[in-house]
Short mmCIF file of C-alpha atoms in Angstrom, two decimals:
data_model
loop_
_atom_site.label_atom_id
_atom_site.label_comp_id
_atom_site.label_asym_id
_atom_site.label_seq_id
_atom_site.Cartn_x
_atom_site.Cartn_y
_atom_site.Cartn_z
CA MET A 1 17.60 -1.26 -29.09
CA ARG A 2 20.86 -1.45 -31.09
CA PRO A 3 21.35 1.69 -33.25
CA VAL A 4 21.21 1.09 -36.97
CA SER A 5 24.34 2.12 -38.81
CA PRO A 6 23.75 4.62 -41.63
CA HIS A 7 23.93 3.25 -45.11
CA VAL A 8 27.35 3.88 -46.60
CA ILE A 9 27.53 5.08 -50.18
CA ARG A 10 30.78 4.26 -51.95
CA HIS A 11 32.15 6.82 -54.47
CA ARG A 12 34.63 6.33 -57.25
CA ARG A 13 35.36 10.09 -57.29
CA PRO A 14 38.08 11.59 -55.06
CA ALA A 15 37.48 11.80 -51.35
CA ALA A 16 37.01 15.56 -51.68
CA HIS A 17 33.27 14.92 -51.77
CA ALA A 18 31.72 14.96 -48.23
CA ALA A 19 29.70 12.04 -46.88
CA LEU A 20 26.01 12.34 -47.74
CA GLY A 21 24.61 11.58 -44.26
CA THR A 22 25.37 11.23 -40.58
CA ALA A 23 23.69 9.22 -37.87
CA LEU A 24 21.09 11.15 -35.95
CA LEU A 25 19.94 9.98 -32.51
CA VAL A 26 16.38 11.07 -31.70
CA ALA A 27 14.61 9.87 -28.54
CA GLY A 28 16.72 6.73 -28.43
CA LEU A 29 16.06 5.86 -32.11
CA ALA A 30 18.98 5.94 -34.55
CA VAL A 31 17.99 6.63 -38.15
CA PRO A 32 20.03 7.62 -41.22
CA ALA A 33 20.27 11.39 -41.47
CA ALA A 34 18.96 13.16 -44.55
CA PRO A 35 21.09 15.67 -46.48
CA ALA A 36 21.12 19.12 -44.90
CA SER A 37 18.86 20.53 -47.60
CA ALA A 38 16.15 17.89 -47.10
CA ALA A 39 13.03 18.30 -44.94
CA PRO A 40 12.95 16.62 -41.49
CA VAL A 41 12.06 12.94 -41.56
CA ALA A 42 8.78 12.12 -39.79
CA ALA A 43 8.73 9.01 -37.60
CA ALA A 44 6.49 6.21 -38.86
CA PRO A 45 3.55 5.04 -36.68
CA VAL A 46 4.32 2.44 -34.02
CA SER A 47 2.09 -0.04 -35.79
CA ALA A 48 3.95 0.25 -39.04
CA ALA A 49 6.28 -2.52 -40.24
CA PRO A 50 10.06 -1.92 -40.08
CA VAL A 51 11.09 0.48 -42.80
CA ALA A 52 13.90 -0.37 -45.20
CA ALA A 53 15.95 2.62 -46.35
CA SER A 54 18.49 1.89 -49.07
CA GLY A 55 18.57 -1.70 -47.96
CA ALA A 56 19.06 -0.93 -44.24
CA ALA A 57 16.20 -2.08 -41.91
CA VAL A 58 14.99 0.37 -39.29
CA THR A 59 13.25 -1.00 -36.13
CA LEU A 60 10.83 1.35 -34.36
CA ALA A 61 10.65 1.42 -30.56
CA THR A 62 7.25 0.84 -28.93
CA THR A 63 5.67 4.04 -27.63
CA VAL A 64 5.05 3.90 -23.87
CA GLN A 65 1.60 5.27 -23.01
CA PRO A 66 1.45 7.63 -20.03
CA MET A 67 0.17 6.62 -16.62
CA LEU A 68 -3.14 8.36 -15.94
CA ARG A 69 -4.22 9.34 -12.46
CA GLN A 70 -6.13 12.02 -10.59
CA GLY A 71 -4.84 15.38 -11.83
CA SER A 72 -4.04 14.18 -15.37
CA ARG A 73 -5.52 16.12 -18.28
CA GLY A 74 -5.76 15.95 -22.03
CA ALA A 75 -6.79 13.76 -24.93
CA ALA A 76 -5.70 10.52 -23.24
CA VAL A 77 -7.97 11.26 -20.28
CA ARG A 78 -10.83 12.12 -22.61
CA ALA A 79 -10.39 8.77 -24.40
CA LEU A 80 -10.33 6.98 -21.03
CA GLN A 81 -13.54 8.69 -19.92
CA ALA A 82 -15.26 7.83 -23.20
CA ARG A 83 -14.23 4.18 -22.83
CA LEU A 84 -15.44 3.95 -19.22
CA THR A 85 -18.71 5.64 -20.16
CA ALA A 86 -19.24 3.11 -22.95
CA LEU A 87 -18.69 0.37 -20.35
CA ARG A 88 -21.37 2.00 -18.13
CA TYR A 89 -19.05 3.35 -15.42
CA ASP A 90 -20.11 6.61 -13.79
CA VAL A 91 -17.44 9.16 -14.81
CA GLY A 92 -19.80 12.13 -14.62
CA GLY A 93 -18.85 13.45 -18.06
CA VAL A 94 -16.19 13.38 -20.77
CA ASP A 95 -14.16 16.55 -20.25
CA GLY A 96 -10.49 15.45 -20.39
CA ILE A 97 -9.96 16.16 -16.68
CA PHE A 98 -9.10 13.25 -14.39
CA GLY A 99 -11.05 14.41 -11.34
CA PRO A 100 -12.67 12.58 -8.41
CA SER A 101 -15.54 11.13 -10.47
CA THR A 102 -13.12 9.65 -13.02
CA HIS A 103 -10.99 8.34 -10.15
CA HIS A 104 -13.97 6.52 -8.61
CA ALA A 105 -14.98 5.18 -12.03
CA VAL A 106 -11.48 3.73 -12.50
CA VAL A 107 -11.57 2.20 -8.99
CA ALA A 108 -14.98 0.64 -9.73
CA PHE A 109 -13.60 -0.77 -12.99
CA GLN A 110 -10.60 -2.21 -11.14
CA LYS A 111 -12.90 -3.79 -8.54
CA VAL A 112 -15.04 -5.49 -11.17
CA ASN A 113 -11.98 -6.73 -13.06
CA GLY A 114 -10.05 -7.99 -10.02
CA LEU A 115 -7.23 -5.43 -10.28
CA VAL A 116 -5.37 -3.42 -7.68
CA ARG A 117 -7.73 -0.69 -6.51
CA ASP A 118 -5.41 2.30 -6.83
CA GLY A 119 -7.34 4.48 -9.28
CA ILE A 120 -4.30 4.63 -11.58
CA VAL A 121 -4.51 3.61 -15.23
CA GLY A 122 -1.28 1.72 -15.85
CA PRO A 123 -0.46 -1.20 -18.18
CA ARG A 124 -2.72 -3.77 -16.45
CA THR A 125 -5.75 -1.52 -16.16
CA ARG A 126 -5.23 -0.33 -19.75
CA ALA A 127 -5.08 -3.94 -20.97
CA ALA A 128 -8.27 -4.78 -19.05
CA LEU A 129 -10.04 -1.86 -20.71
CA ASP A 130 -9.49 -3.63 -24.03
CA ARG A 131 -10.99 -6.91 -22.74
CA PRO A 132 -13.14 -6.01 -19.74
CA VAL A 133 -15.36 -8.11 -17.53
CA VAL A 134 -18.94 -7.09 -18.34
CA PRO A 135 -21.12 -7.58 -15.23
CA ARG A 136 -24.74 -8.64 -15.43
CA PRO A 137 -27.42 -8.05 -12.81
CA ARG A 138 -28.69 -11.03 -10.87
CA TYR A 139 -32.28 -9.83 -11.05
CA THR A 140 -34.53 -8.57 -13.82
CA HIS A 141 -37.22 -5.92 -13.37
CA PRO A 142 -39.26 -4.02 -15.96
CA GLY A 143 -37.99 -0.70 -14.58
CA TYR A 144 -34.88 0.41 -12.72
CA SER A 145 -33.41 -1.58 -9.85
CA VAL A 146 -30.34 -1.29 -7.64
CA GLU A 147 -27.93 -4.10 -6.79
CA ALA A 148 -25.14 -3.81 -4.20
CA ASP A 149 -22.40 -6.37 -4.81
CA LEU A 150 -20.66 -6.52 -1.43
CA THR A 151 -17.90 -8.79 -2.70
CA ARG A 152 -16.84 -6.40 -5.44
CA GLN A 153 -17.83 -3.28 -3.46
CA VAL A 154 -19.77 -1.73 -6.33
CA LEU A 155 -23.34 -0.62 -6.93
CA TYR A 156 -25.21 -1.47 -10.13
CA LEU A 157 -28.11 0.46 -11.54
CA ALA A 158 -29.95 -2.03 -13.74
CA ARG A 159 -32.92 -1.94 -16.06
CA ARG A 160 -34.66 -4.88 -17.73
CA GLY A 161 -31.80 -7.26 -16.98
CA VAL A 162 -28.99 -4.95 -18.15
CA VAL A 163 -26.50 -2.97 -16.06
CA VAL A 164 -26.81 0.65 -17.16
CA ARG A 165 -24.51 2.27 -14.59
CA ILE A 166 -21.72 1.07 -12.30
CA LEU A 167 -20.75 3.08 -9.21
CA ASP A 168 -17.90 2.81 -6.77
CA ALA A 169 -19.24 1.85 -3.33
CA SER A 170 -18.22 1.05 0.22
CA SER A 171 -20.43 -1.12 2.43
CA GLY A 172 -20.43 -1.93 6.15
CA ARG A 173 -17.23 -3.06 7.80
CA ALA A 174 -16.97 -6.40 9.61
CA SER A 175 -18.18 -5.00 12.93
CA THR A 176 -21.21 -3.29 11.34
CA PRO A 177 -22.02 -5.37 8.24
CA THR A 178 -24.52 -4.42 5.58
CA PRO A 179 -27.48 -6.81 5.68
CA THR A 180 -28.05 -8.91 2.58
CA GLY A 181 -31.48 -9.48 1.11
CA ASP A 182 -34.13 -8.22 -1.28
CA TRP A 183 -36.00 -5.01 -0.49
CA THR A 184 -37.38 -1.84 -2.03
CA VAL A 185 -36.66 1.83 -1.32
CA GLY A 186 -39.13 2.73 1.44
CA ARG A 187 -38.34 6.41 2.00
CA ARG A 188 -35.90 9.08 0.87
CA ILE A 189 -34.51 12.32 2.22
CA ASP A 190 -33.36 15.02 -0.19
CA GLY A 191 -30.41 16.45 1.72
CA TRP A 192 -28.04 15.66 4.59
CA ARG A 193 -29.17 13.57 7.53
CA GLN A 194 -27.25 12.87 10.71
CA SER A 195 -28.12 9.37 11.93
CA ASP A 196 -26.81 6.71 14.26
CA LEU A 197 -25.05 5.24 11.20
CA GLY A 198 -23.29 8.50 10.32
CA LEU A 199 -23.81 11.54 8.09
CA LEU A 200 -25.84 10.57 5.03
CA TRP A 201 -26.34 12.54 1.81
CA ARG A 202 -29.69 11.93 0.09
CA PRO A 203 -30.29 8.56 1.76
CA ASN A 204 -32.52 5.97 0.09
CA TYR A 205 -33.65 3.67 2.91
CA PHE A 206 -34.22 0.07 1.93
CA HIS A 207 -34.21 -1.79 5.29
CA ARG A 208 -34.80 -0.15 8.67
CA GLY A 209 -32.05 2.48 9.05
CA TYR A 210 -29.92 1.08 6.24
CA ALA A 211 -29.68 3.14 3.07
CA VAL A 212 -27.86 3.71 -0.17
CA HIS A 213 -26.52 7.25 0.24
CA GLY A 214 -23.87 9.71 -0.78
CA ALA A 215 -20.78 10.25 1.35
CA THR A 216 -17.68 12.44 1.24
CA SER A 217 -15.50 9.39 1.95
CA VAL A 218 -15.83 6.24 -0.15
CA PRO A 219 -12.73 4.09 0.41
CA THR A 220 -11.87 1.04 -1.68
CA TYR A 221 -12.88 -1.37 1.12
CA PRO A 222 -15.90 -1.92 3.45
CA ALA A 223 -15.82 1.01 5.89
CA SER A 224 -19.35 2.20 6.64
CA HIS A 225 -21.57 1.64 9.67
CA GLY A 226 -23.79 -0.64 7.60
CA CYS A 227 -25.12 1.53 4.79
CA VAL A 228 -23.92 1.45 1.18
CA ARG A 229 -21.92 4.58 0.42
CA VAL A 230 -21.38 6.09 -3.02
CA PRO A 231 -19.64 9.40 -3.84
CA VAL A 232 -21.79 12.52 -3.38
CA PRO A 233 -21.67 13.52 -7.08
CA ALA A 234 -22.63 9.96 -8.05
CA MET A 235 -25.64 10.08 -5.73
CA ASN A 236 -26.67 13.40 -7.26
CA ARG A 237 -26.66 11.78 -10.70
CA LEU A 238 -28.52 8.73 -9.36
CA TRP A 239 -31.11 10.65 -7.35
CA THR A 240 -33.57 11.44 -10.14
CA THR A 241 -33.50 7.87 -11.49
CA ILE A 242 -34.41 5.85 -8.41
CA ARG A 243 -37.46 6.52 -6.24
CA VAL A 244 -39.67 5.02 -3.54
CA GLY A 245 -40.50 1.48 -4.63
CA THR A 246 -37.26 0.88 -6.56
CA PRO A 247 -36.09 -2.73 -5.90
CA VAL A 248 -32.82 -3.05 -3.95
CA HIS A 249 -30.86 -6.30 -3.88
CA VAL A 250 -27.85 -6.68 -1.60
CA TYR A 251 -25.66 -9.78 -1.95
CA ARG A 252 -22.19 -11.21 -1.73
#
């Protein structure tokens, strides 16, 4: 941005009088300086219209919002968590700390909105948060149901035709695909189980040995032995909601 020249005040008195102001450069923004005895000049909000001072127009630079990623903290993270929670993504809580649960919530949001699945909130993800894709379940039940969208690699918890929670998920890889179909949870195990399909946390079996379960590794792509993985903390939050008899729909 081209600096704005300070307004020049012409005097008819002798040149013994000093100039009333100098140009001050603050964070790349040139504004007319106030007299030494004046209070500091506060910057106007980014959304404000250009300010005219003594006939000289001042253009404000656009504030660049910070990139948010795992490890970030503060008010911006809290606002992100609140927004994702309002959109039904499983962040685990609004605490201003960008931890693993917030990371998986961002990845799930990026999956649903067709963005790069990097877990980083940059300009494109931030813009999508303003105008997000709002998924709808394919099936309607009077109580809770679970839907695994293998194309998007997410899990929906639905109730009465509305998605009430969206979880990051990883289904079976090409060599061990997750079967598609309509089932119900047949049995559950409250704890770890070592099976032929791997180590499962709190598995909810819906078809033979296939289950929706917690896992310590939930990559952004299909990577399991056939089950539908979700993060361990997400399964802990889901555990008390679903039960034996909960409908499970798996589709592409």
